[in-house]
CSV table of C-alpha atoms in Angstrom, one decimal:
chain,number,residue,atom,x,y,z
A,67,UNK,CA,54.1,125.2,160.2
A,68,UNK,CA,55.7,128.3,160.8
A,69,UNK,CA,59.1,126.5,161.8
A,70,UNK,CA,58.7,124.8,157.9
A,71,UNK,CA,58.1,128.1,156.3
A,72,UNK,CA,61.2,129.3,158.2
A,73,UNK,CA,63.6,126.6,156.9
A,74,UNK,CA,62.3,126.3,153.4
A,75,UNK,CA,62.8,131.1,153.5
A,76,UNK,CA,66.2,130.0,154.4
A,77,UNK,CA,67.2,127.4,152.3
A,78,UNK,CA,66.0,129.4,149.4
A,79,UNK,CA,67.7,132.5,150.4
A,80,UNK,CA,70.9,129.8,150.7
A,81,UNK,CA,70.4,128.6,147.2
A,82,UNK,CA,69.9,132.2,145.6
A,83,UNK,CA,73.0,133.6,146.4
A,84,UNK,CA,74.8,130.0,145.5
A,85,UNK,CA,73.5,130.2,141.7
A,86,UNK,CA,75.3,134.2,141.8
A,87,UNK,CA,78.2,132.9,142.9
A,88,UNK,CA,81.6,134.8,141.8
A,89,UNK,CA,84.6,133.1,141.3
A,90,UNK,CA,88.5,133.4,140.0
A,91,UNK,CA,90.2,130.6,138.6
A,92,UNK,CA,93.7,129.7,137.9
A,93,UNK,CA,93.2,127.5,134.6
A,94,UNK,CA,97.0,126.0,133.3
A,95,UNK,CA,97.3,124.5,129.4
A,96,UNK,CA,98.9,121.4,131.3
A,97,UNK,CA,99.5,120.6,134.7
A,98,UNK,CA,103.0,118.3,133.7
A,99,UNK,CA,105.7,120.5,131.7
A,100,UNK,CA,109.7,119.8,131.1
A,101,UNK,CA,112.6,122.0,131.5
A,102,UNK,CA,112.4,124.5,128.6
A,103,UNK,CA,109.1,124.2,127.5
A,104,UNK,CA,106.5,127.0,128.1
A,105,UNK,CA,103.2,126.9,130.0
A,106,UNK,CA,100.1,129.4,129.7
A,107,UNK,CA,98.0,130.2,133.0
A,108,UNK,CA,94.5,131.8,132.5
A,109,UNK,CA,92.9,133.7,135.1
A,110,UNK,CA,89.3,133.5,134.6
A,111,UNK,CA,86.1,135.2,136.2
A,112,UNK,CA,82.7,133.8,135.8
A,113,UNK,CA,79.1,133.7,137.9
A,114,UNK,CA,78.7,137.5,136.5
A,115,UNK,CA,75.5,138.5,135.7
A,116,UNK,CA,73.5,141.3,134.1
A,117,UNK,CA,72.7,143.0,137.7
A,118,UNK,CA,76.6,142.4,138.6
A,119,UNK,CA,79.5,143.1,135.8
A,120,UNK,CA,83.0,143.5,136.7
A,121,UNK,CA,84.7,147.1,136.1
A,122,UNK,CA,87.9,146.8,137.5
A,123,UNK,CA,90.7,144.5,139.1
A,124,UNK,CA,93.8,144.9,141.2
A,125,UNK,CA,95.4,141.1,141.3
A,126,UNK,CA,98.5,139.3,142.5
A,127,UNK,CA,99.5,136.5,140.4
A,128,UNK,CA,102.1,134.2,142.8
A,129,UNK,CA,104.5,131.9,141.3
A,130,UNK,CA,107.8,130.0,141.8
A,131,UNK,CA,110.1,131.9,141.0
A,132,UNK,CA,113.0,128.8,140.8
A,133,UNK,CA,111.0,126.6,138.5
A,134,UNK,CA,109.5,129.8,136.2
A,135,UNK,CA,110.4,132.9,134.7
A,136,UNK,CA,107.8,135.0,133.2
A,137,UNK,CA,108.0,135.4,129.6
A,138,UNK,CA,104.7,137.3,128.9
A,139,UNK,CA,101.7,138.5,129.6
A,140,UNK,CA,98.3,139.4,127.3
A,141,UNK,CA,95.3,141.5,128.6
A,142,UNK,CA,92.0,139.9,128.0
A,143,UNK,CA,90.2,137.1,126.6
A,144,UNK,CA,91.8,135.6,123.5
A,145,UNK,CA,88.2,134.7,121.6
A,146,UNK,CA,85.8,136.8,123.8
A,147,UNK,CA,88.3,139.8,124.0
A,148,UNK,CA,88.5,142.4,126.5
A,149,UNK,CA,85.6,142.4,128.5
A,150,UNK,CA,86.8,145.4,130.0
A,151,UNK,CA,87.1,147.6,126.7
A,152,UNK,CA,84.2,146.2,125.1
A,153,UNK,CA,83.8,149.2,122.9
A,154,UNK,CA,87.4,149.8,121.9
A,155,UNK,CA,87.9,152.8,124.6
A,156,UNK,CA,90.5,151.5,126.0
A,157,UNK,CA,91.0,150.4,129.4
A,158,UNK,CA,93.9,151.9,132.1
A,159,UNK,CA,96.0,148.8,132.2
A,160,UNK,CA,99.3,148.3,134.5
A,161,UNK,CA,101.1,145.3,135.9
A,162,UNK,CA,104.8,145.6,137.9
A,163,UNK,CA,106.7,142.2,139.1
A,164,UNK,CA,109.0,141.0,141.4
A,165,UNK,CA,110.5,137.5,142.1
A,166,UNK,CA,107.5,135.6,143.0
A,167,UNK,CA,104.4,138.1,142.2
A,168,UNK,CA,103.3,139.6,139.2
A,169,UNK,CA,100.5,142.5,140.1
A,170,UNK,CA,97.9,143.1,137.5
A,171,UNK,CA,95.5,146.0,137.6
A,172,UNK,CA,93.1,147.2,134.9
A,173,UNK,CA,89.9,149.8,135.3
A,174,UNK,CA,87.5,149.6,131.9
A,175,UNK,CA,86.4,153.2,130.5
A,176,UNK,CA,83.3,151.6,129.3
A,177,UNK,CA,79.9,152.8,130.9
A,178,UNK,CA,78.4,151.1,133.3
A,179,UNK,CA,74.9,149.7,131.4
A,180,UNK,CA,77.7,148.7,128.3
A,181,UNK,CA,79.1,146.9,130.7
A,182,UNK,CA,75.8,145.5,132.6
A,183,UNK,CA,74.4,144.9,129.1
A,184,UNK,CA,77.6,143.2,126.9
A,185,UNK,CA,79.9,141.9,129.3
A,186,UNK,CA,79.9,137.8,129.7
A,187,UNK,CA,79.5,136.2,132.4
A,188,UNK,CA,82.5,134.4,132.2
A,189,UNK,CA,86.1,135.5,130.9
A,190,UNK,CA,89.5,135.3,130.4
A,191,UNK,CA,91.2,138.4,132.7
A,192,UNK,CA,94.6,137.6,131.9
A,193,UNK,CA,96.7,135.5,130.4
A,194,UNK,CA,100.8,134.5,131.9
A,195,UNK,CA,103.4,132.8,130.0
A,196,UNK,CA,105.9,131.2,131.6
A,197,UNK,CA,109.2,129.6,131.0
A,198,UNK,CA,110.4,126.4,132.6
A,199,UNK,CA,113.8,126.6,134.3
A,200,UNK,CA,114.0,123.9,136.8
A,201,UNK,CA,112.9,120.6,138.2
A,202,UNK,CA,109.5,120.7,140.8
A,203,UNK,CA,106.3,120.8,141.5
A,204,UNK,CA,105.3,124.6,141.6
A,205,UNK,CA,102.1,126.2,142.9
A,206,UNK,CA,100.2,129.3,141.4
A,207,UNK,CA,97.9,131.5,143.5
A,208,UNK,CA,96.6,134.6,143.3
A,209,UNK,CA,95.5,137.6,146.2
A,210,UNK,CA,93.2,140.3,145.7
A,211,UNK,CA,93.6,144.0,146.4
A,212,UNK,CA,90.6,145.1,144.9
A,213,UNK,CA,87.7,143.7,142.7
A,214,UNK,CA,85.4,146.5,141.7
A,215,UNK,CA,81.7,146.1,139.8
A,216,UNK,CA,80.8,148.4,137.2
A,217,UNK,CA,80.0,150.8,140.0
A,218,UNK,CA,83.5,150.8,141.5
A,219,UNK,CA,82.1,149.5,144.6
A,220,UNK,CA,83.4,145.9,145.8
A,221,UNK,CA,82.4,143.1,144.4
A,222,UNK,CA,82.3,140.1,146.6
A,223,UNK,CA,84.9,137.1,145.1
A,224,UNK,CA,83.0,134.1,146.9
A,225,UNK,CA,86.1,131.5,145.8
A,226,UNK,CA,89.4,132.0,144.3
A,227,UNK,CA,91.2,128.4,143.0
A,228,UNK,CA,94.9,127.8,142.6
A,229,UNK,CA,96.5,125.2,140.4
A,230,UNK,CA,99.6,123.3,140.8
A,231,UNK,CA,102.1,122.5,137.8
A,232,UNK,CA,105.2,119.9,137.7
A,233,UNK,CA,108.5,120.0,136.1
A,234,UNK,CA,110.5,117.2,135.4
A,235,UNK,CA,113.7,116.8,133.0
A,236,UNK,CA,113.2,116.8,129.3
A,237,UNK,CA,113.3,113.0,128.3
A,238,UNK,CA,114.2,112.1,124.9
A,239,UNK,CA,111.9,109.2,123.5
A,240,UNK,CA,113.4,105.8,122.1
A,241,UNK,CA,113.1,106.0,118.9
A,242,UNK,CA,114.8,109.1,119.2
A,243,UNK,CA,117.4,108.1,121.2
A,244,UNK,CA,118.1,105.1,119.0
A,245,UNK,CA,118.4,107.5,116.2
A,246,UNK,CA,121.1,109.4,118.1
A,247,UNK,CA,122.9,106.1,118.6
A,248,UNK,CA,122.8,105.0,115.2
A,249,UNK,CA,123.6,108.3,114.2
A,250,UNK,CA,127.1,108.6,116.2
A,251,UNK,CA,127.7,105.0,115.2
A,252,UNK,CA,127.7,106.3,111.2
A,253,UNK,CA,129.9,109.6,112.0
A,254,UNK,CA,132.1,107.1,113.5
A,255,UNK,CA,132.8,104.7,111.1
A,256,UNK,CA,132.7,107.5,108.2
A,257,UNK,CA,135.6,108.5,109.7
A,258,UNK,CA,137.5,105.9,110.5
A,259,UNK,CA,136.9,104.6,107.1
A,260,UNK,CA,138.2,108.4,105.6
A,261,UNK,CA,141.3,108.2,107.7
A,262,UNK,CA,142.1,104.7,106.1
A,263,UNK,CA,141.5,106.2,102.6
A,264,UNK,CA,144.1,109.1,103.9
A,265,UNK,CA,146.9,106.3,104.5
């Protein structure tokens, strides 16, 4: 009986800090691009809590730096907005890139029950826009230096996911390359048929 009692403690225990659960994730508007298009990459938090709200971040956000350039970033969640400034403080923002990395750190100046009390439990940190530049399969990943609850103690990150985007040549489509055909075809004739007129 006891032995039961033991394994059902345990398995309980197990299952109540799974359901709390923190994790990051690297979310990507489309996981195919072609040379000179753009791509958006999300980094998203959720399993917060009322008992467990986020107060600060100090992030690495890892690309390839031959398939992407950076064209910009925006703090925050575009619909929820910043979860970090929820009252319109202001939050101490800074980010600094090299080829490869982009570091992202931001500390909210909102008090700790605003924060326990209105921030969601899931949100959009930050947002990356990047620029295609070659052919490839590139991978995005992301470290952490430091994840702080409202507190500023640590806050445990129990999984962090990465995402994987490819890059291929820009194709033109059929009926578009038809067009293009047909097109030169007409300039062609026009002016043969103009330097006839000019004899």
């Amino acid at each position: 009986m006891k032995k039961i009692f033991a394994c059902l403690l345990a398995l309980g225990l197990i299952l109540s800090l799974n359901a709390n659960a923190i994790s990051i994730d690297l979310i990507t508007d489309k996981n195919a691009t072609s040379i000179g298009e753009t791509i958006e990459l999300q980094v998203r938090i959720n399993g917060l809590d009322d008992a467990t709200a986020l107060g600060s971040y100090d992030v690495n956000f890892h690309y390839d730096e031959n398939l992407f350039s950076i064209s910009s970033i925006s703090w925050g969640d575009a619909v929820q907005g910043n979860q970090l400034d929820l009252l319109g403080f202001g939050s101490l923002q800074d980010s600094s890139s090299n080829l490869g990395w982009l570091n992202m750190l931001e500390v909210s100046f909102d008090e700790i029950a605003d924060l326990e009390l209105l921030q969601a439990g899931e949100f959009t940190l930050f947002s990356v826009l990047l620029n295609t530049i070659a052919i490839g399969s590139g991978d995005f990943s992301l470290t952490t230096n430091a994840i702080g609850d409202a507190y500023g103690q640590d806050l445990f990150i129990d999984s962090i996911s990465n995402t994987t985007v490819n890059t291929s040549e820009v194709t033109v489509s059929e009926p578009a390359g038809m067009l293009l055909l047909l097109g030169a075809i007409a300039f062609v004739a026009l002016r043969n048929k103009a330097s006839q007129h000019k004899q």
